[in-house]
Amino acid sequence: MPVLPDQHVINQIISGHYADPFSLLGMHDVATGLEVRALLPDADQVWVIDTQKQRRVAELRRYDDRGFFVAQIPRRKKHFRYQLEVRWGEVVHIIDDPYRFGTLLQELDIWLLAEGTHLRPYEKLGSHPMTLDDVDGVSFAVWAPNAARISVVGEFNFWDGRRHPMRRRRENGIWELFIPAVREGQLYKYEIIDCHGQTSLRADPYAFEAQMRPDTASLVRKLPEKVDYSPARKKANALNAPVSVYEVHLGSWRRHADNNFWLSYGELAQQLVSYVKWMGFTHIELMPINEHPFDGSWGYQPLGMYAPTRRYGSPDEFKAFVDAAHQAGLNVILDWVPGHFPSDAYGLVQFDGTALYEYADPREGYHQDWNTLIYNYGRHEVRNYLAGNGFYWIERYGIDGLRVDAVASMIYRDYSRKAGEWIPNYYGGRENLEAIAFLRYTNQTIGRELGGAVTLAEESTDYPGVTMPPEANGLGFHYKWNMGWMNDSLSYMQLDPVHRKYHHNLMTFGVLYAYSENFILPLSHDEVVHGKGSLLDKMPGDTWQKFANLRAYYGFMWAHPGKKLLFMGGEFAQGREWDFNASLDWHLLDEANGWHSGVQHLVRDLNHCYQQQSALYELDYHPRGFEWLVVDDHENSIFAFARRDDHGNELIVVSNFTPVPRYGYRIGVGRPGRYHEVLNTDAHFYRGSNVGNVGDVYTDAQPCHQREHSISLVIPPLATIYLRREDC
């Protein structure tokens, strides 16, 4: 007689509630030999086949009419490779039994995953096509320590949770299963019975591809091949390199005119990449392309952290887009959101019936501003999930930098909370020590293991040492967005020129702290949404003055210490604020007045001038690279400064933020010689009034501004000019 558990256990596995399927299913030792057990609902007949000998060795008896089969194989003590020949009606299939395979995770992986220091957890968790014991199939693994039972369900098993329950690894709460014959591209989910007995279908947190919304299943995909990091890409990210970033939302940069549908990754590889290269930018920054359920979140509420969104194509097509950018000499930055996630039922919320990925207490785990959940950075596995994701995008897709969103919301427990709505840390402070440790670990390991890739912080407070190394008590980012400069300078530019003399310090204050961090000057999407209007719309005055103000501002920004970032549409002065659901207003470039094309030509020339003049970028983060020449002319709203490189090359920058041209304006300079006007934002080519210095200006031995030599300039109205010192 077969040696079987009692009927209660059989009832549990048939109903899909048995947590230890390997103890019951598969091949087992019994007193009289071997016994094979299988759960095959609706099967009519089942045989055990010796794979090596290719012959039947025993017929499985239907022990329970609901599909539980058992066969005893007497006189055989040694386990052997076997298959099951199954007849469903008139159809016969030979299948490999998932329950004849051993454990999948190795001891070292189990240790590192539990410790939270596995650099590449995505190589072990999720779904992976593989060959095991000469059998092709897919391994599945998911972390859910408090679940009562987890099954893999998909189009390969009729989405039936009874057919493929997983093995629980008690060492670290990971559930695993190798399923033969599953193919790449097939849909799957995890059917989870949580610790409260509730059943839910969940997408794979480590899925490499997901269905197009509103569908939510994961797809089996091979792990993308690693991308080599070229010396040129490393050099382009360096602190002494020119960095000019074009920030893009792929779904609204340009759309098909006939149906307003998105461009594909392939179309973007041709159109966007060539445009960004032509415009002279050095980097493309993508607003999050991680899979996300809601278009209106712009990708900032992701659930598929490891899956490029299907909105624009497949993962392979996204990878080809990144490669096209690299081929064009452009680096790619990805906006990355490890701060929060939405509460969609198929995602991470209460994943195993407990607050697994999120903090349990809403005072820690709920974002009031965004109606989202905050990752629990105190859990090793959660930190590992997120840090590994950063590795994944850099190593597997060739992403050159991660711009980390909303860092302030991560590192402060009282972010956007009133008194009593937050929980202090262990020491009674407001800092989220676990989030800080996570950021330090991620930045440090990316810097150590993936040399050349950079991380950039959108951090809106004055938290000290954002770009200092962790060993110096910093967060370890390579760059920080300079939100203070952006707010001050835009506040100044929105003033009527007659009032600017009273707020002169708004344009000078940024230099006082410009060297406290490695700053990027951002004019991002956040400045052109939610009723804020476009950059052009912020400028005061009539049409001529609006465009002149914007051109002068861009000239000032491109010369100011710090790398540059401009959101799409700003480069041609789009008149309305950004709408994620429509294309940019490219038709503006066809208008006969040329206002918009003039701004576009200016931004293009600024980018090329910026790359050509090493004085504008080489010493961005060293005070030797900057000197005020005129800092106190409040009455005329004029600013003048020198930028220098490591070899003494010098560029003088002068901005006039009034509509009054200044003739014979004298500025003291440190070195005598000839100065050539290399850029003038008031040039006719940019649709300005064409006031300027007509080429070269020579110094006079006339003291001015505490300097022995000076130059007399014509400073155009509402304009910025660049003058390069030339060897005579």
XYZ file of C-alpha atoms in Angstrom:
728
model
C 0.000 0.000 0.000
C 1.204 3.543 -0.638
C 2.473 5.510 2.306
C 0.363 8.672 2.308
C -0.442 11.557 4.612
C -3.947 11.714 5.945
C -6.856 12.956 3.905
C -6.704 16.369 5.563
C -3.297 17.059 3.998
C -4.483 15.824 0.608
C -7.504 18.100 0.901
C -5.213 21.011 1.657
C -2.999 20.515 -1.381
C -5.973 19.921 -3.681
C -7.622 23.106 -2.423
C -4.338 24.986 -2.843
C -3.647 25.607 0.836
C -0.686 23.339 1.537
C 2.516 25.218 2.305
C 5.060 22.413 1.859
C 4.323 20.782 -1.517
C 7.733 19.113 -1.837
C 7.052 17.033 1.276
C 4.077 15.476 -0.494
C 4.563 15.722 -4.258
C 7.324 14.243 -6.381
C 9.390 11.117 -5.673
C 9.763 9.886 -2.105
C 11.393 6.980 -0.275
C 8.998 4.479 1.313
C 9.599 1.159 3.017
C 8.973 -0.897 -0.097
C 10.883 1.278 -2.547
C 9.935 4.596 -4.192
C 6.650 6.391 -4.488
C 5.666 9.149 -6.962
C 2.820 11.515 -6.215
C 1.349 14.181 -8.480
C -1.489 16.664 -8.461
C -2.943 16.809 -11.970
C -6.522 18.096 -11.934
C -8.713 16.767 -14.761
C -6.141 14.158 -15.872
C -7.517 10.786 -16.913
C -4.395 8.610 -16.769
C -0.800 9.137 -15.601
C 2.336 6.993 -16.055
C 5.844 7.333 -14.633
C 8.485 7.204 -17.381
C 12.135 6.426 -16.700
C 13.745 9.259 -18.688
C 17.016 7.443 -19.296
C 15.402 4.206 -20.469
C 12.448 5.983 -22.107
C 9.916 3.465 -20.899
C 6.980 3.335 -18.528
C 7.777 1.995 -15.087
C 4.504 2.464 -13.226
C 0.995 3.800 -13.621
C -0.158 6.350 -11.087
C -3.436 5.465 -9.425
C -6.042 8.197 -8.961
C -6.107 8.359 -5.189
C -8.571 11.252 -5.138
C -11.083 12.043 -7.866
C -10.039 15.687 -7.769
C -6.725 14.831 -9.426
C -4.347 13.438 -6.810
C -2.344 10.501 -8.244
C 0.027 8.022 -6.601
C 2.296 5.261 -7.926
C 4.484 2.851 -5.987
C 7.675 1.661 -7.668
C 8.812 -1.476 -5.758
C 12.334 -2.842 -5.758
C 13.900 0.528 -6.629
C 15.710 2.394 -3.862
C 17.704 4.966 -5.837
C 16.006 8.082 -7.133
C 16.104 8.440 -10.909
C 15.177 11.028 -13.506
C 11.598 10.596 -14.506
C 8.818 12.202 -16.498
C 5.058 11.897 -16.354
C 2.975 10.739 -19.303
C -0.404 12.371 -18.815
C -3.571 11.777 -20.777
C -6.263 14.432 -20.772
C -9.112 12.988 -22.854
C -7.627 12.123 -26.232
C -4.533 14.284 -25.711
C -1.326 12.823 -24.269
C 1.527 14.949 -22.954
C 4.895 13.966 -21.544
C 5.863 16.475 -18.881
C 8.690 16.979 -16.411
C 7.557 17.064 -12.823
C 8.545 20.342 -11.086
C 8.650 18.474 -7.790
C 11.536 16.223 -8.731
C 14.035 19.130 -8.714
C 16.045 20.203 -5.693
C 16.490 23.621 -4.135
C 17.477 26.557 -6.336
C 19.070 29.196 -4.111
C 22.610 28.503 -2.972
C 23.734 29.059 0.610
C 25.805 32.157 -0.216
C 22.889 33.774 -2.040
C 20.568 32.990 0.869
C 23.012 34.608 3.268
C 23.573 37.744 1.175
C 19.887 38.198 0.394
C 18.971 37.936 4.059
C 21.812 40.261 5.024
C 20.766 42.807 2.396
C 24.199 42.962 0.756
C 23.552 40.984 -2.425
C 24.736 43.358 -5.141
C 22.600 41.704 -7.789
C 19.477 40.220 -6.141
C 17.706 40.318 -9.512
C 19.953 37.474 -10.689
C 18.286 35.163 -8.146
C 14.813 36.563 -7.508
C 12.105 36.945 -10.121
C 11.746 34.639 -13.120
C 14.734 33.295 -15.054
C 14.682 31.040 -18.114
C 17.252 28.322 -17.498
C 18.182 24.708 -18.112
C 18.197 22.500 -15.034
C 19.275 18.884 -15.251
C 19.008 19.104 -19.064
C 15.410 20.354 -18.784
C 14.424 23.770 -20.151
C 12.134 25.846 -18.004
C 11.938 28.867 -15.745
C 12.952 29.335 -12.125
C 10.729 31.549 -9.998
C 11.614 33.078 -6.645
C 9.809 35.644 -4.516
C 10.338 36.997 -0.999
C 7.233 36.736 1.218
C 8.215 35.349 4.638
C 4.760 35.606 6.208
C 2.733 34.033 3.410
C 0.901 30.771 4.145
C 1.264 29.521 0.566
C 2.443 30.901 -2.777
C 1.829 29.425 -6.219
C 3.054 30.470 -9.624
C 0.084 30.953 -11.928
C 0.091 31.836 -15.584
C -1.022 31.012 -19.072
C 1.043 27.823 -18.823
C -1.152 26.353 -16.057
C -4.607 27.870 -16.643
C -3.930 30.450 -13.860
C -4.699 27.603 -11.449
C -3.058 28.102 -8.058
C -3.336 24.389 -7.199
C -0.922 23.264 -9.904
C 2.391 24.916 -8.992
C 2.729 25.718 -5.278
C 6.240 26.851 -4.399
C 8.869 25.650 -1.929
C 9.408 27.907 1.056
C 13.029 28.484 2.101
C 12.673 28.969 5.809
C 16.194 30.392 6.038
C 15.116 33.714 4.553
C 11.429 33.593 3.653
C 11.941 33.175 -0.080
C 9.641 30.902 -2.077
C 11.091 29.153 -5.131
C 10.094 26.758 -7.894
C 11.494 25.549 -11.199
C 8.720 24.893 -13.726
C 9.732 22.912 -16.817
C 8.557 23.921 -20.293
C 7.617 27.490 -19.364
C 8.843 29.800 -22.114
C 10.106 33.335 -22.378
C 7.311 35.791 -23.051
C 4.623 33.923 -21.122
C 2.452 35.743 -18.592
C 2.540 34.920 -14.887
C 1.717 36.163 -11.416
C 2.071 34.892 -7.873
C -1.065 33.647 -6.145
C -0.484 34.387 -2.489
C -2.439 33.134 0.486
C -1.324 35.607 3.111
C -0.943 35.202 6.831
C -4.620 36.073 7.300
C -5.800 33.425 4.854
C -6.680 35.971 2.173
C -5.836 35.137 -1.454
C -4.483 37.700 -3.911
C -2.776 37.764 -7.285
C 0.450 39.743 -7.344
C 2.813 40.909 -10.033
C 6.434 39.887 -9.577
C 8.399 42.642 -7.780
C 11.464 41.584 -9.797
C 9.690 41.173 -13.166
C 11.843 42.308 -16.091
C 8.763 43.052 -18.187
C 5.129 43.809 -17.402
C 1.911 43.990 -19.340
C 0.640 47.251 -20.748
C -1.686 48.966 -18.317
C -4.442 48.379 -17.307
C -3.335 44.709 -17.413
C -0.945 43.824 -14.622
C 0.651 40.429 -15.243
C 4.413 39.933 -15.385
C 6.195 38.429 -18.377
C 8.998 35.888 -18.324
C 12.094 37.561 -19.809
C 15.771 36.771 -19.842
C 17.971 39.080 -17.843
C 19.406 41.662 -20.254
C 23.062 41.216 -21.141
C 25.541 43.448 -19.344
C 26.599 46.682 -21.038
C 30.277 47.582 -21.001
C 31.114 50.991 -19.571
C 33.246 52.851 -22.121
C 35.929 55.364 -21.102
C 34.092 58.070 -23.063
C 30.902 57.569 -21.054
C 32.852 57.683 -17.795
C 34.616 60.879 -18.848
C 31.327 62.559 -19.792
C 30.074 62.228 -16.196
C 33.156 63.721 -14.578
C 33.099 66.811 -12.371
C 35.449 68.623 -14.759
C 33.419 67.751 -17.867
C 30.697 69.813 -19.578
C 27.336 68.414 -18.458
C 24.246 69.831 -20.146
C 21.154 67.724 -19.527
C 17.948 67.614 -21.583
C 15.153 66.323 -19.342
C 12.456 64.406 -21.230
C 9.093 62.776 -20.669
C 9.048 60.206 -23.453
C 5.265 60.176 -23.719
C 4.884 63.874 -24.500
C 8.088 65.022 -26.177
C 6.516 64.352 -29.547
C 3.451 62.339 -30.572
C 2.021 61.003 -33.775
C 0.062 63.826 -35.360
C -2.693 61.607 -36.753
C -3.784 59.865 -33.537
C -1.860 61.581 -30.692
C -0.259 58.236 -29.845
C 3.160 57.909 -28.249
C 6.342 57.448 -30.203
C 7.943 54.053 -29.720
C 11.393 53.489 -28.250
C 12.564 52.820 -31.806
C 11.133 56.079 -33.121
C 12.566 57.973 -30.159
C 15.968 56.408 -30.853
C 15.885 58.086 -34.248
C 14.070 61.363 -33.595
C 14.855 62.276 -29.984
C 18.481 61.158 -29.977
C 19.330 63.012 -33.186
C 17.560 66.138 -31.933
C 19.320 66.169 -28.565
C 22.662 65.667 -30.288
C 21.950 68.475 -32.760
C 20.981 70.766 -29.891
C 24.368 70.215 -28.258
C 23.221 68.626 -25.013
C 25.558 66.051 -23.496
C 23.021 64.005 -21.518
C 19.407 62.893 -21.836
C 17.539 62.577 -18.560
C 14.444 60.382 -18.736
C 11.582 60.903 -16.363
C 10.918 57.473 -14.833
C 10.396 54.703 -17.367
C 9.838 52.051 -14.681
C 6.457 50.415 -15.188
C 3.715 52.406 -13.478
C -0.072 52.061 -13.371
C -1.148 55.709 -13.758
C -0.119 57.931 -16.683
C -0.742 61.051 -14.643
C 2.004 60.154 -12.179
C 4.516 60.670 -15.053
C 6.262 57.522 -13.815
C 6.952 58.866 -10.332
C 4.717 56.218 -8.730
C 6.341 53.047 -10.099
C 5.443 49.461 -9.311
C 7.568 47.628 -11.861
C 10.954 48.816 -10.687
C 12.797 46.315 -12.893
C 10.566 46.655 -15.982
C 10.802 49.397 -18.622
C 7.284 50.595 -19.318
C 5.475 48.846 -22.167
C 3.923 52.156 -23.224
C 6.695 52.712 -25.758
C 7.821 49.168 -26.535
C 9.683 46.143 -25.218
C 12.698 45.996 -22.897
C 14.926 45.109 -25.854
C 13.685 48.189 -27.695
C 14.376 50.381 -24.678
C 17.872 48.970 -24.448
C 18.361 49.740 -28.152
C 17.244 53.321 -27.448
C 19.909 53.692 -24.757
C 22.482 52.199 -27.119
C 21.471 54.680 -29.840
C 22.084 57.525 -27.400
C 25.519 56.132 -26.568
C 26.340 55.736 -30.260
C 25.510 59.422 -30.682
C 27.863 60.343 -27.829
C 25.093 61.071 -25.325
C 24.919 59.769 -21.776
C 21.562 58.671 -20.350
C 20.295 59.543 -16.867
C 17.244 57.804 -15.435
C 14.956 59.419 -12.893
C 14.795 56.838 -10.123
C 12.142 56.660 -7.407
C 13.178 54.586 -4.356
C 11.163 56.788 -2.014
C 7.616 55.477 -2.330
C 5.219 53.262 -4.270
C 1.460 53.232 -4.991
C -0.974 51.049 -3.104
C -2.428 49.163 -6.099
C -3.618 45.752 -4.931
C -1.503 43.784 -7.423
C 1.693 45.463 -6.216
C 3.734 45.573 -3.038
C 1.188 46.751 -0.486
C 0.693 44.224 2.354
C 2.456 41.757 0.087
C 2.224 38.720 2.362
C -0.518 40.056 4.613
C 1.915 42.224 6.535
C 3.563 45.572 5.884
C 6.468 43.866 4.158
C 7.863 46.537 1.841
C 6.328 49.531 3.622
C 6.493 50.817 7.185
C 3.565 49.446 9.186
C 2.750 52.662 11.058
C 1.173 55.246 8.696
C 3.108 57.959 10.505
C 6.172 56.379 8.919
C 4.764 54.494 5.964
C 2.206 56.770 4.309
C 2.962 59.754 2.091
C 0.258 62.310 2.748
C 1.178 64.446 -0.281
C 1.078 61.674 -2.862
C -1.219 59.049 -1.326
C 1.569 56.484 -1.612
C 3.478 54.141 0.692
C 7.023 54.624 1.963
C 9.554 51.822 1.717
C 10.721 50.352 5.003
C 14.452 51.034 4.743
C 15.007 49.209 8.007
C 14.428 45.850 6.310
C 17.539 44.364 4.723
C 15.573 42.761 1.915
C 13.811 46.033 1.019
C 17.064 47.977 0.908
C 18.520 45.197 -1.197
C 15.549 45.276 -3.581
C 16.074 48.984 -4.166
C 19.867 49.152 -4.209
C 19.967 46.159 -6.542
C 17.564 47.978 -8.820
C 20.032 50.824 -9.182
C 22.717 48.306 -10.141
C 20.334 46.682 -12.590
C 19.656 49.790 -14.664
C 23.304 50.780 -14.824
C 24.777 47.362 -15.476
C 22.066 45.766 -17.621
C 20.779 48.742 -19.631
C 23.815 50.987 -19.714
C 22.212 53.826 -17.758
C 24.923 56.365 -16.937
C 23.342 58.047 -13.945
C 20.440 57.815 -11.513
C 18.705 61.029 -10.543
C 17.110 60.138 -7.210
C 13.705 61.714 -6.787
C 12.454 63.472 -3.655
C 15.461 62.740 -1.442
C 14.208 65.150 1.220
C 11.039 63.084 1.637
C 13.233 60.054 2.307
C 15.697 61.471 4.784
C 13.272 63.435 6.987
C 10.633 61.658 9.032
C 8.646 64.872 9.431
C 8.639 65.678 5.722
C 5.349 67.488 4.975
C 3.963 66.404 8.362
C 2.632 68.409 11.262
C 3.604 67.855 14.868
C 2.243 64.559 16.109
C 2.004 63.087 12.614
C 5.481 61.570 12.595
C 7.648 59.296 14.725
C 11.133 60.443 15.800
C 14.124 58.229 15.189
C 15.888 56.164 17.850
C 17.685 59.274 19.125
C 14.622 61.494 19.081
C 15.580 63.317 15.895
C 13.748 63.969 12.643
C 16.202 62.217 10.332
C 15.276 58.832 8.854
C 18.478 57.034 9.758
C 17.528 53.903 7.818
C 16.908 55.874 4.614
C 20.192 57.723 5.050
C 22.020 54.425 5.509
C 20.315 53.062 2.381
C 21.357 56.069 0.279
C 24.922 55.895 1.544
C 25.151 52.180 0.831
C 23.675 52.542 -2.651
C 25.842 55.492 -3.649
C 28.963 53.931 -2.197
C 28.505 50.542 -3.850
C 27.619 52.053 -7.233
C 30.712 54.226 -7.033
C 32.900 51.304 -6.013
C 31.525 48.541 -8.218
C 30.344 50.511 -11.257
C 32.978 53.205 -11.571
C 31.890 55.975 -13.929
C 28.158 55.875 -13.210
C 26.864 58.761 -11.118
C 23.967 59.464 -8.783
C 22.217 62.827 -8.621
C 20.064 64.021 -5.739
C 16.917 66.062 -6.037
C 17.262 67.289 -2.465
C 15.322 70.453 -1.690
C 16.700 71.283 1.768
C 20.081 72.315 3.110
C 20.970 68.846 4.389
C 24.761 68.984 4.790
C 27.135 66.902 2.702
C 24.786 65.509 0.072
C 27.731 65.127 -2.314
C 30.293 64.343 0.345
C 31.459 60.707 0.684
C 29.829 58.567 3.393
C 33.129 58.238 5.225
C 33.022 62.041 5.634
C 29.453 61.786 6.984
C 27.942 62.672 3.606
C 25.283 60.935 1.547
C 27.697 60.020 -1.237
C 25.894 61.503 -4.250
C 27.995 62.767 -7.130
C 25.732 65.738 -7.896
C 22.916 67.674 -6.250
C 20.202 69.724 -7.896
C 20.578 73.347 -6.782
C 16.972 74.072 -5.879
C 17.937 77.210 -4.004
C 19.565 78.783 -7.069
C 16.581 77.824 -9.192
C 14.041 79.361 -6.786
C 16.057 82.557 -6.246
C 16.902 83.165 -9.893
C 13.365 82.481 -11.141
C 11.978 84.751 -8.435
C 14.298 87.485 -9.679
C 13.459 86.942 -13.341
C 9.721 87.160 -12.665
C 10.122 90.683 -11.290
C 9.513 93.685 -13.480
C 12.969 95.080 -14.348
C 12.178 98.314 -12.518
C 12.001 96.354 -9.249
C 14.998 94.093 -9.781
C 17.473 96.536 -8.242
C 15.801 95.891 -4.892
C 16.375 92.143 -5.136
C 19.900 92.083 -6.562
C 21.045 89.539 -3.998
C 18.769 86.861 -5.464
C 21.212 86.494 -8.341
C 24.393 86.760 -6.294
C 23.549 84.705 -3.228
C 23.991 81.377 -5.003
C 27.719 81.932 -5.444
C 28.161 82.109 -1.658
C 27.330 78.401 -1.384
C 28.108 77.273 -4.942
C 31.113 75.247 -3.750
C 29.470 73.587 -0.767
C 28.143 70.799 -3.033
C 28.608 69.579 -6.598
C 25.593 71.384 -8.010
C 23.456 71.027 -11.111
C 21.371 74.072 -12.037
C 17.898 72.668 -12.808
C 15.071 74.186 -14.790
C 13.048 70.998 -14.587
C 9.503 69.826 -15.282
C 8.502 70.876 -11.766
C 8.743 74.537 -12.804
C 6.278 74.270 -15.704
C 3.313 72.318 -14.249
C 0.458 72.686 -11.765
C -0.485 76.194 -12.814
C 3.049 77.594 -12.701
C 3.008 78.349 -16.425
C 5.929 77.986 -18.796
C 9.340 79.572 -18.342
C 8.431 82.096 -21.017
C 5.168 82.864 -19.264
C 7.054 83.688 -16.061
C 8.982 86.475 -17.758
C 7.608 90.040 -17.399
C 6.914 92.577 -20.128
C 5.628 92.540 -23.669
C 6.464 89.793 -26.157
C 9.877 91.221 -27.033
C 10.801 91.611 -23.378
C 9.574 88.143 -22.426
C 11.804 86.497 -25.008
C 14.732 88.807 -24.261
C 14.437 88.116 -20.534
C 14.434 84.376 -21.138
C 17.441 84.562 -23.467
C 19.371 86.687 -20.980
C 18.493 84.257 -18.182
C 19.696 81.270 -20.194
C 22.949 83.069 -20.947
C 23.457 83.776 -17.242
C 22.614 80.182 -16.297
C 24.953 78.540 -18.809
C 27.844 80.644 -17.498
C 27.082 80.260 -13.783
C 29.080 77.625 -11.837
C 27.302 74.276 -11.895
C 26.182 71.791 -14.515
C 23.007 72.538 -16.505
C 19.578 70.919 -16.857
C 16.674 72.101 -18.994
C 13.268 70.455 -19.362
C 12.006 69.770 -22.868
C 10.140 72.645 -24.467
C 12.204 75.184 -22.579
C 14.777 75.109 -25.364
C 12.333 76.783 -27.758
C 10.319 78.744 -25.191
C 7.067 76.808 -25.292
C 4.326 79.251 -24.382
C 1.998 77.008 -22.380
C 2.841 74.864 -19.408
C 3.682 71.217 -19.956
C 0.883 68.692 -20.532
C 1.914 65.053 -20.163
C -0.948 63.979 -22.415
C 0.035 65.969 -25.511
C 3.035 66.700 -27.676
C 5.214 69.751 -27.243
C 4.145 72.666 -29.455
C 6.641 72.054 -32.233
C 4.557 74.172 -34.616
C 5.818 77.263 -32.788
C 9.143 76.830 -34.565
C 7.385 77.423 -37.890
C 5.985 80.838 -36.956
C 7.139 83.646 -39.221
C 8.167 85.966 -36.375
C 10.914 83.516 -35.365
C 10.709 84.229 -31.628
C 10.742 80.563 -30.676
C 13.312 79.432 -33.207
C 15.511 82.289 -31.987
C 15.507 80.829 -28.461
C 16.160 77.369 -29.878
C 19.164 78.656 -31.824
C 20.440 80.366 -28.682
C 20.194 77.228 -26.521
C 21.958 75.257 -29.244
C 24.754 77.824 -29.412
C 24.976 78.008 -25.627
C 25.464 74.248 -25.485
C 28.148 74.238 -28.156
C 29.881 77.284 -26.676
C 29.721 75.630 -23.256
C 31.481 72.534 -24.552
C 34.058 74.526 -26.502
C 35.018 76.903 -23.674
C 36.637 74.872 -20.910
C 36.537 77.946 -18.661
C 32.786 77.417 -18.378
C 32.965 73.947 -16.848
C 36.422 72.682 -15.908
C 36.570 74.335 -12.474
C 32.855 74.254 -11.757
C 33.508 73.055 -8.214
C 36.609 75.055 -7.351
C 36.543 78.740 -6.357
C 39.522 79.374 -8.656
C 37.126 79.013 -11.581
C 34.986 82.037 -10.698
C 35.513 85.710 -9.850
C 33.001 88.523 -9.529
C 33.930 91.580 -11.601
C 30.755 93.578 -10.999
C 28.595 92.362 -8.150
C 27.100 95.508 -6.620
C 25.546 97.502 -9.489
C 22.043 97.259 -8.107
C 20.888 100.410 -9.833
C 21.560 99.114 -13.325
C 20.867 95.406 -12.543
C 24.155 94.438 -14.139
C 26.262 91.441 -13.186
C 29.729 90.634 -14.488
C 32.032 87.756 -13.609
C 34.972 85.827 -14.977
C 35.098 82.065 -15.494
C 38.491 80.358 -15.765
C 39.842 76.885 -16.437
C 42.859 75.117 -14.981
C 45.165 76.564 -17.659
C 44.224 80.200 -17.106
C 41.870 80.546 -20.070
C 39.268 83.151 -19.225
C 35.747 84.065 -20.254
C 34.023 87.230 -19.067
C 30.241 87.139 -18.674
C 28.105 90.257 -18.438
C 24.324 90.313 -17.894
C 22.023 93.322 -18.127
C 18.596 92.611 -16.646
C 17.023 95.939 -17.599
C 15.608 96.906 -21.020
C 18.066 99.821 -21.195
C 21.237 99.376 -23.295
C 24.425 100.498 -21.533
C 27.010 102.223 -23.673
C 30.583 102.741 -22.534
C 30.087 100.584 -19.462
C 33.496 100.057 -17.961
C 34.514 96.847 -16.211
C 37.832 96.191 -14.515
C 39.678 93.057 -15.647
C 42.625 91.168 -14.220
C 44.670 90.824 -17.403
C 45.244 93.219 -20.294
C 44.660 92.190 -23.876
C 41.986 91.562 -26.465
C 38.563 90.213 -25.596
C 36.407 88.662 -28.304
C 32.609 88.615 -28.051
C 31.791 84.956 -28.607
C 28.087 85.058 -27.727
C 25.423 87.741 -27.402
C 21.870 86.744 -26.482
C 20.632 89.986 -28.083
C 21.956 89.014 -31.532
C 19.564 89.353 -34.457
C 19.987 85.612 -35.102
C 18.209 85.025 -31.793
C 15.581 87.696 -32.615
C 17.237 90.309 -30.425
C 17.866 93.999 -31.143
C 21.418 93.275 -32.349
C 23.150 95.692 -29.964
C 26.693 94.577 -29.180
C 30.426 95.081 -29.429
C 30.983 94.007 -33.039
C 33.754 91.543 -32.444
C 36.748 92.574 -30.342
C 37.228 94.819 -27.337
C 40.668 95.929 -26.099
C 41.653 96.792 -22.563
C 42.703 100.257 -21.462
C 45.262 101.086 -18.798
C 42.463 102.711 -16.844
C 41.884 101.472 -13.325
C 38.370 100.273 -12.485
C 36.840 98.006 -9.837
C 40.168 97.826 -7.974
C 41.922 96.524 -11.115
C 44.588 98.262 -13.170
C 43.047 97.447 -16.546
C 39.499 97.734 -17.824
C 37.341 97.384 -20.905
C 34.570 99.634 -22.146
C 31.553 97.689 -23.312
C 28.250 98.083 -25.040
C 25.853 95.975 -22.977
C 22.632 95.174 -24.842
C 19.215 95.463 -23.161
C 17.936 92.364 -21.368
C 20.915 90.375 -22.546
C 23.985 88.376 -21.567
C 27.262 88.526 -23.460
C 30.345 86.288 -23.328
C 33.812 87.701 -24.011
C 36.811 85.399 -24.357
C 40.274 86.716 -23.613
C 42.520 86.170 -26.617
C 46.279 86.084 -26.774
C 47.353 89.181 -28.686
